[in-house]
mmCIF file of C-alpha atoms in Angstrom:
data_model
loop_
_atom_site.group_PDB
_atom_site.id
_atom_site.type_symbol
_atom_site.label_atom_id
_atom_site.label_comp_id
_atom_site.label_asym_id
_atom_site.label_seq_id
_atom_site.Cartn_x
_atom_site.Cartn_y
_atom_site.Cartn_z
ATOM 1 C CA MET A 1 -23.672 -3.396 28.557
ATOM 2 C CA SER A 2 -24.497 -0.329 26.580
ATOM 3 C CA PHE A 3 -23.240 0.291 22.999
ATOM 4 C CA ASP A 4 -20.920 2.935 24.467
ATOM 5 C CA GLU A 5 -19.439 0.384 26.870
ATOM 6 C CA ILE A 6 -19.078 -2.166 24.078
ATOM 7 C CA ASP A 7 -17.363 0.368 21.805
ATOM 8 C CA LYS A 8 -14.824 1.026 24.636
ATOM 9 C CA THR A 9 -13.734 -2.661 24.257
ATOM 10 C CA PHE A 10 -12.748 -2.187 20.566
ATOM 11 C CA GLY A 11 -9.071 -2.038 19.898
ATOM 12 C CA THR A 12 -8.370 -3.382 23.391
ATOM 13 C CA LYS A 13 -7.634 -6.718 24.952
ATOM 14 C CA ASN A 14 -11.210 -6.549 26.199
ATOM 15 C CA ARG A 15 -12.600 -7.018 22.703
ATOM 16 C CA ASP A 16 -13.790 -10.528 23.511
ATOM 17 C CA GLN A 17 -16.009 -9.184 26.280
ATOM 18 C CA GLY A 18 -17.597 -6.765 23.632
ATOM 19 C CA TYR A 19 -18.000 -9.695 21.317
ATOM 20 C CA ASP A 20 -19.806 -11.822 24.039
ATOM 21 C CA MET A 21 -22.195 -8.934 24.809
ATOM 22 C CA LEU A 22 -22.948 -8.478 21.180
ATOM 23 C CA LYS A 23 -23.533 -12.202 20.696
ATOM 24 C CA ALA A 24 -25.951 -12.113 23.632
ATOM 25 C CA ARG A 25 -27.970 -9.426 21.973
ATOM 26 C CA LEU A 26 -28.055 -11.496 18.773
ATOM 27 C CA ASP A 27 -29.104 -14.556 20.638
ATOM 28 C CA LYS A 28 -32.041 -12.538 22.022
ATOM 29 C CA GLY A 29 -33.108 -11.723 18.462
ATOM 30 C CA ASP A 30 -31.544 -8.214 18.237
ATOM 31 C CA ARG A 31 -30.369 -7.907 14.560
ATOM 32 C CA SER A 32 -30.403 -4.146 14.434
ATOM 33 C CA VAL A 33 -27.742 -2.354 12.296
ATOM 34 C CA GLU A 34 -26.183 -1.114 15.366
ATOM 35 C CA VAL A 35 -25.564 -4.733 16.551
ATOM 36 C CA LEU A 36 -24.651 -5.979 13.133
ATOM 37 C CA TRP A 37 -21.897 -3.480 12.186
ATOM 38 C CA ARG A 38 -20.310 -3.782 15.623
ATOM 39 C CA MET A 39 -20.234 -7.559 15.202
ATOM 40 C CA ALA A 40 -18.503 -7.143 11.895
ATOM 41 C CA GLN A 41 -15.909 -4.809 13.552
ATOM 42 C CA VAL A 42 -15.218 -6.981 16.539
ATOM 43 C CA ILE A 43 -14.854 -10.204 14.298
ATOM 44 C CA HIS A 44 -12.429 -8.205 12.130
ATOM 45 C CA GLU A 45 -10.325 -7.384 15.237
ATOM 46 C CA ARG A 46 -10.571 -10.877 16.645
ATOM 47 C CA SER A 47 -9.445 -12.402 13.259
ATOM 48 C CA ALA A 48 -6.155 -10.320 13.502
ATOM 49 C CA CYS A 49 -5.347 -12.282 16.674
ATOM 50 C CA MET A 50 -5.996 -15.691 15.147
ATOM 51 C CA PRO A 51 -3.434 -17.904 13.392
ATOM 52 C CA LYS A 52 -3.594 -17.185 9.642
ATOM 53 C CA ALA A 53 -5.085 -20.640 8.981
ATOM 54 C CA GLN A 54 -8.240 -19.731 11.027
ATOM 55 C CA ARG A 55 -8.569 -16.155 9.818
ATOM 56 C CA LYS A 56 -10.416 -16.777 6.553
ATOM 57 C CA ALA A 57 -13.537 -18.318 8.229
ATOM 58 C CA ALA A 58 -13.659 -15.557 10.716
ATOM 59 C CA ILE A 59 -13.475 -12.833 8.140
ATOM 60 C CA ASN A 60 -16.223 -14.529 6.129
ATOM 61 C CA ASP A 61 -18.322 -14.672 9.206
ATOM 62 C CA GLY A 62 -17.832 -10.983 9.858
ATOM 63 C CA LEU A 63 -18.562 -10.174 6.276
ATOM 64 C CA LYS A 64 -21.969 -11.710 6.587
ATOM 65 C CA PHE A 65 -22.831 -9.497 9.486
ATOM 66 C CA ALA A 66 -21.522 -6.462 7.633
ATOM 67 C CA GLU A 67 -23.568 -7.297 4.553
ATOM 68 C CA GLU A 68 -26.660 -7.783 6.626
ATOM 69 C CA ALA A 69 -26.096 -4.337 8.186
ATOM 70 C CA VAL A 70 -25.870 -2.682 4.886
ATOM 71 C CA GLN A 71 -29.087 -4.411 3.801
ATOM 72 C CA LYS A 72 -30.723 -2.947 6.935
ATOM 73 C CA ASP A 73 -29.448 0.630 6.191
ATOM 74 C CA SER A 74 -27.596 1.182 2.925
ATOM 75 C CA ASN A 75 -26.547 4.644 4.082
ATOM 76 C CA HIS A 76 -25.245 3.848 7.476
ATOM 77 C CA PHE A 77 -21.549 4.885 7.472
ATOM 78 C CA LYS A 78 -20.253 2.243 9.924
ATOM 79 C CA ALA A 79 -22.112 -0.566 8.121
ATOM 80 C CA LEU A 80 -20.703 0.592 4.791
ATOM 81 C CA LYS A 81 -17.219 0.984 6.216
ATOM 82 C CA TRP A 82 -17.063 -2.501 7.780
ATOM 83 C CA ASN A 83 -18.592 -4.117 4.782
ATOM 84 C CA ALA A 84 -15.700 -2.588 2.693
ATOM 85 C CA VAL A 85 -13.074 -3.538 5.294
ATOM 86 C CA LEU A 86 -14.207 -7.106 5.433
ATOM 87 C CA ILE A 87 -14.666 -7.545 1.580
ATOM 88 C CA GLY A 88 -11.157 -6.131 1.316
ATOM 89 C CA GLN A 89 -9.895 -8.763 3.720
ATOM 90 C CA ALA A 90 -11.920 -11.612 2.144
ATOM 91 C CA THR A 91 -10.418 -10.851 -1.359
ATOM 92 C CA GLU A 92 -7.034 -11.798 0.014
ATOM 93 C CA TYR A 93 -8.150 -15.370 0.043
ATOM 94 C CA MET A 94 -9.891 -15.436 -3.343
ATOM 95 C CA PRO A 95 -8.593 -16.673 -6.701
ATOM 96 C CA THR A 96 -7.876 -13.967 -9.182
ATOM 97 C CA LYS A 97 -11.139 -14.159 -11.162
ATOM 98 C CA GLU A 98 -13.294 -14.124 -7.934
ATOM 99 C CA LYS A 99 -11.151 -11.316 -6.543
ATOM 100 C CA LEU A 100 -11.565 -9.159 -9.709
ATOM 101 C CA GLU A 101 -15.327 -9.750 -9.761
ATOM 102 C CA CYS A 102 -15.670 -8.808 -6.143
ATOM 103 C CA SER A 103 -13.545 -5.661 -6.504
ATOM 104 C CA LYS A 104 -16.231 -3.861 -8.267
ATOM 105 C CA LYS A 105 -18.603 -4.136 -5.345
ATOM 106 C CA PHE A 106 -15.715 -3.343 -2.991
ATOM 107 C CA LYS A 107 -14.876 -0.197 -4.788
ATOM 108 C CA GLU A 108 -18.524 0.982 -4.816
ATOM 109 C CA LEU A 109 -18.705 0.459 -1.045
ATOM 110 C CA LEU A 110 -15.406 2.221 -0.536
ATOM 111 C CA ASP A 111 -16.478 5.236 -2.504
ATOM 112 C CA LYS A 112 -19.788 5.521 -0.783
ATOM 113 C CA SER A 113 -18.096 5.243 2.690
ATOM 114 C CA LEU A 114 -15.304 7.801 1.637
ATOM 115 C CA ALA A 115 -17.966 10.251 0.472
ATOM 116 C CA LYS A 116 -19.282 10.345 4.021
ATOM 117 C CA GLU A 117 -15.953 10.373 5.836
ATOM 118 C CA PRO A 118 -13.140 11.310 3.395
ATOM 119 C CA LYS A 119 -10.483 11.390 6.134
ATOM 120 C CA ASP A 120 -11.063 8.032 7.636
ATOM 121 C CA THR A 121 -7.645 6.378 7.838
ATOM 122 C CA ALA A 122 -8.851 2.769 7.533
ATOM 123 C CA LEU A 123 -10.747 3.744 4.285
ATOM 124 C CA LEU A 124 -7.826 5.680 2.938
ATOM 125 C CA HIS A 125 -5.559 2.683 3.492
ATOM 126 C CA LEU A 126 -8.208 0.464 1.758
ATOM 127 C CA ARG A 127 -8.280 2.779 -1.278
ATOM 128 C CA GLY A 128 -4.507 2.689 -1.345
ATOM 129 C CA ARG A 129 -4.668 -1.120 -1.330
ATOM 130 C CA TYR A 130 -7.170 -1.121 -4.089
ATOM 131 C CA LYS A 131 -4.975 1.171 -6.180
ATOM 132 C CA PHE A 132 -1.854 -0.939 -5.340
ATOM 133 C CA SER A 133 -3.642 -4.091 -6.429
ATOM 134 C CA VAL A 134 -4.706 -2.453 -9.704
ATOM 135 C CA ALA A 135 -1.145 -1.146 -10.391
ATOM 136 C CA SER A 136 0.118 -4.713 -9.784
ATOM 137 C CA LEU A 137 -2.128 -6.426 -12.328
ATOM 138 C CA THR A 138 -0.309 -8.450 -14.921
ATOM 139 C CA TRP A 139 -1.344 -8.054 -18.541
ATOM 140 C CA LEU A 140 -3.381 -11.285 -18.342
ATOM 141 C CA GLU A 141 -5.184 -10.047 -15.202
ATOM 142 C CA LYS A 142 -5.972 -6.774 -16.922
ATOM 143 C CA LYS A 143 -7.598 -8.663 -19.848
ATOM 144 C CA LEU A 144 -9.573 -10.672 -17.369
ATOM 145 C CA ALA A 145 -10.593 -7.436 -15.538
ATOM 146 C CA SER A 146 -12.061 -6.060 -18.807
ATOM 147 C CA THR A 147 -14.741 -8.703 -18.593
ATOM 148 C CA PHE A 148 -16.108 -7.194 -15.356
ATOM 149 C CA TYR A 149 -15.560 -3.524 -16.176
ATOM 150 C CA GLN A 150 -16.682 -1.535 -19.154
ATOM 151 C CA GLN A 151 -13.624 0.574 -18.512
ATOM 152 C CA PRO A 152 -11.043 -1.423 -16.501
ATOM 153 C CA PRO A 153 -9.517 0.638 -13.598
ATOM 154 C CA SER A 154 -6.077 2.107 -13.928
ATOM 155 C CA HIS A 155 -3.972 3.272 -11.101
ATOM 156 C CA SER A 156 -0.255 3.849 -10.206
ATOM 157 C CA TYR A 157 1.866 3.019 -7.293
ATOM 158 C CA GLU A 158 2.313 6.808 -6.705
ATOM 159 C CA GLU A 159 -1.495 7.129 -6.488
ATOM 160 C CA ALA A 160 -1.633 4.187 -4.011
ATOM 161 C CA ASN A 161 1.077 5.727 -1.853
ATOM 162 C CA GLU A 162 -0.724 8.982 -1.710
ATOM 163 C CA ASP A 163 -3.471 7.275 0.283
ATOM 164 C CA PHE A 164 -1.126 5.266 2.444
ATOM 165 C CA LEU A 165 0.913 8.360 3.278
ATOM 166 C CA ALA A 166 -2.326 10.197 4.095
ATOM 167 C CA ALA A 167 -3.200 7.496 6.543
ATOM 168 C CA TYR A 168 0.359 7.499 7.870
ATOM 169 C CA LYS A 169 0.062 11.279 8.807
ATOM 170 C CA VAL A 170 -2.832 10.387 11.160
ATOM 171 C CA ASN A 171 -1.579 6.984 12.418
ATOM 172 C CA PRO A 172 2.264 6.611 11.900
ATOM 173 C CA LYS A 173 2.442 3.456 14.057
ATOM 174 C CA TRP A 174 0.045 1.386 11.942
ATOM 175 C CA MET A 175 2.219 -1.594 10.897
ATOM 176 C CA GLU A 176 0.071 -2.752 7.931
ATOM 177 C CA ASN A 177 0.022 0.794 6.519
ATOM 178 C CA LEU A 178 3.789 1.103 6.893
ATOM 179 C CA PHE A 179 4.323 -2.220 5.170
ATOM 180 C CA PHE A 180 2.294 -1.029 2.079
ATOM 181 C CA ILE A 181 4.104 2.301 1.957
ATOM 182 C CA ALA A 182 7.318 0.410 1.839
ATOM 183 C CA LYS A 183 5.982 -1.891 -0.927
ATOM 184 C CA CYS A 184 4.985 1.034 -2.942
ATOM 185 C CA TYR A 185 8.496 2.427 -2.586
ATOM 186 C CA VAL A 186 9.997 -0.936 -3.542
ATOM 187 C CA ALA A 187 7.813 -1.035 -6.677
ATOM 188 C CA LEU A 188 8.921 2.367 -7.420
ATOM 189 C CA LYS A 189 12.576 1.326 -6.965
ATOM 190 C CA ASP A 190 13.072 3.861 -4.219
ATOM 191 C CA LYS A 191 15.124 1.752 -1.748
ATOM 192 C CA ASN A 192 15.968 4.619 0.581
ATOM 193 C CA ASN A 193 12.430 5.353 1.427
ATOM 194 C CA ALA A 194 11.527 1.676 1.432
ATOM 195 C CA ARG A 195 14.245 1.217 4.082
ATOM 196 C CA LYS A 196 13.002 4.245 6.108
ATOM 197 C CA TYR A 197 9.470 2.900 6.495
ATOM 198 C CA LEU A 198 10.368 -0.792 6.912
ATOM 199 C CA THR A 199 12.757 0.332 9.751
ATOM 200 C CA GLU A 200 9.915 2.273 11.379
ATOM 201 C CA LEU A 201 7.794 -0.743 11.156
ATOM 202 C CA CYS A 202 10.410 -3.035 12.685
ATOM 203 C CA ASP A 203 10.701 -0.728 15.645
ATOM 204 C CA ILE A 204 7.021 -1.325 16.612
ATOM 205 C CA GLU A 205 5.986 -4.070 19.016
ATOM 206 C CA PRO A 206 3.436 -6.398 17.253
ATOM 207 C CA TYR A 207 0.019 -6.427 18.888
ATOM 208 C CA SER A 208 -1.505 -9.456 17.104
ATOM 209 C CA ASP A 209 -0.684 -12.549 14.956
ATOM 210 C CA ALA A 210 -1.422 -10.355 11.810
ATOM 211 C CA GLU A 211 1.026 -7.688 12.924
ATOM 212 C CA GLN A 212 3.658 -10.349 13.639
ATOM 213 C CA GLU A 213 3.365 -11.523 10.124
ATOM 214 C CA PHE A 214 3.856 -7.929 8.809
ATOM 215 C CA LEU A 215 6.918 -7.596 11.034
ATOM 216 C CA ASP A 216 8.407 -10.872 9.697
ATOM 217 C CA ASP A 217 7.712 -9.911 6.148
ATOM 218 C CA ALA A 218 9.146 -6.404 6.715
ATOM 219 C CA LYS A 219 12.317 -7.916 8.166
ATOM 220 C CA ALA A 220 12.591 -10.250 5.126
ATOM 221 C CA MET A 221 12.062 -7.369 2.695
ATOM 222 C CA LEU A 222 14.538 -5.201 4.512
ATOM 223 C CA SER A 223 17.206 -7.826 4.270
ATOM 224 C CA LYS A 224 16.951 -7.840 0.509
ATOM 225 C CA LEU A 225 17.273 -3.955 0.019
#
């Protein structure tokens, strides 16, 4: 199976077939950047369809492939992108100190990726997530962040939402992005807009375990508004 054929399995129910073909290439010793970033992507996709308890191990596995891809070619867009995506995912399972320490590398990868493809929706969403997490830092977490940054980052929920809304314009049915748009509006005490985007989210059929979790969380959030 060619890379073009493998790529056609991404984002579909045939992703496992793509994974198997990439694994076969790896087993034959092919650790080229083209194999490695694709392994990172397909593992990312597969992890979304796993129960939450199993997701962390898969994400860390995918991250290893992404990091190796960047080591092979530090200017390869897809390698940079999937390294950023998987670091972003991995930080969700980290304690605060480790998350803050890792955020610096994450932001560097994100900036480098966005410099190459400034309209990539996944990267815009990730930048929004980064800004959202910074805006959400407690005073104590900001003090801790100062140990990793000469000038600790500062962002607002409005800035985060600009990126989420930019991604929304391209992909309005992305449940995860809709959820974070709503979270921004909740943080900004704009209940009407929060309800609007949560309602849109709740009208979408979930495609994976991860999307079902966003749907459940959205319904819970909506019930409190």
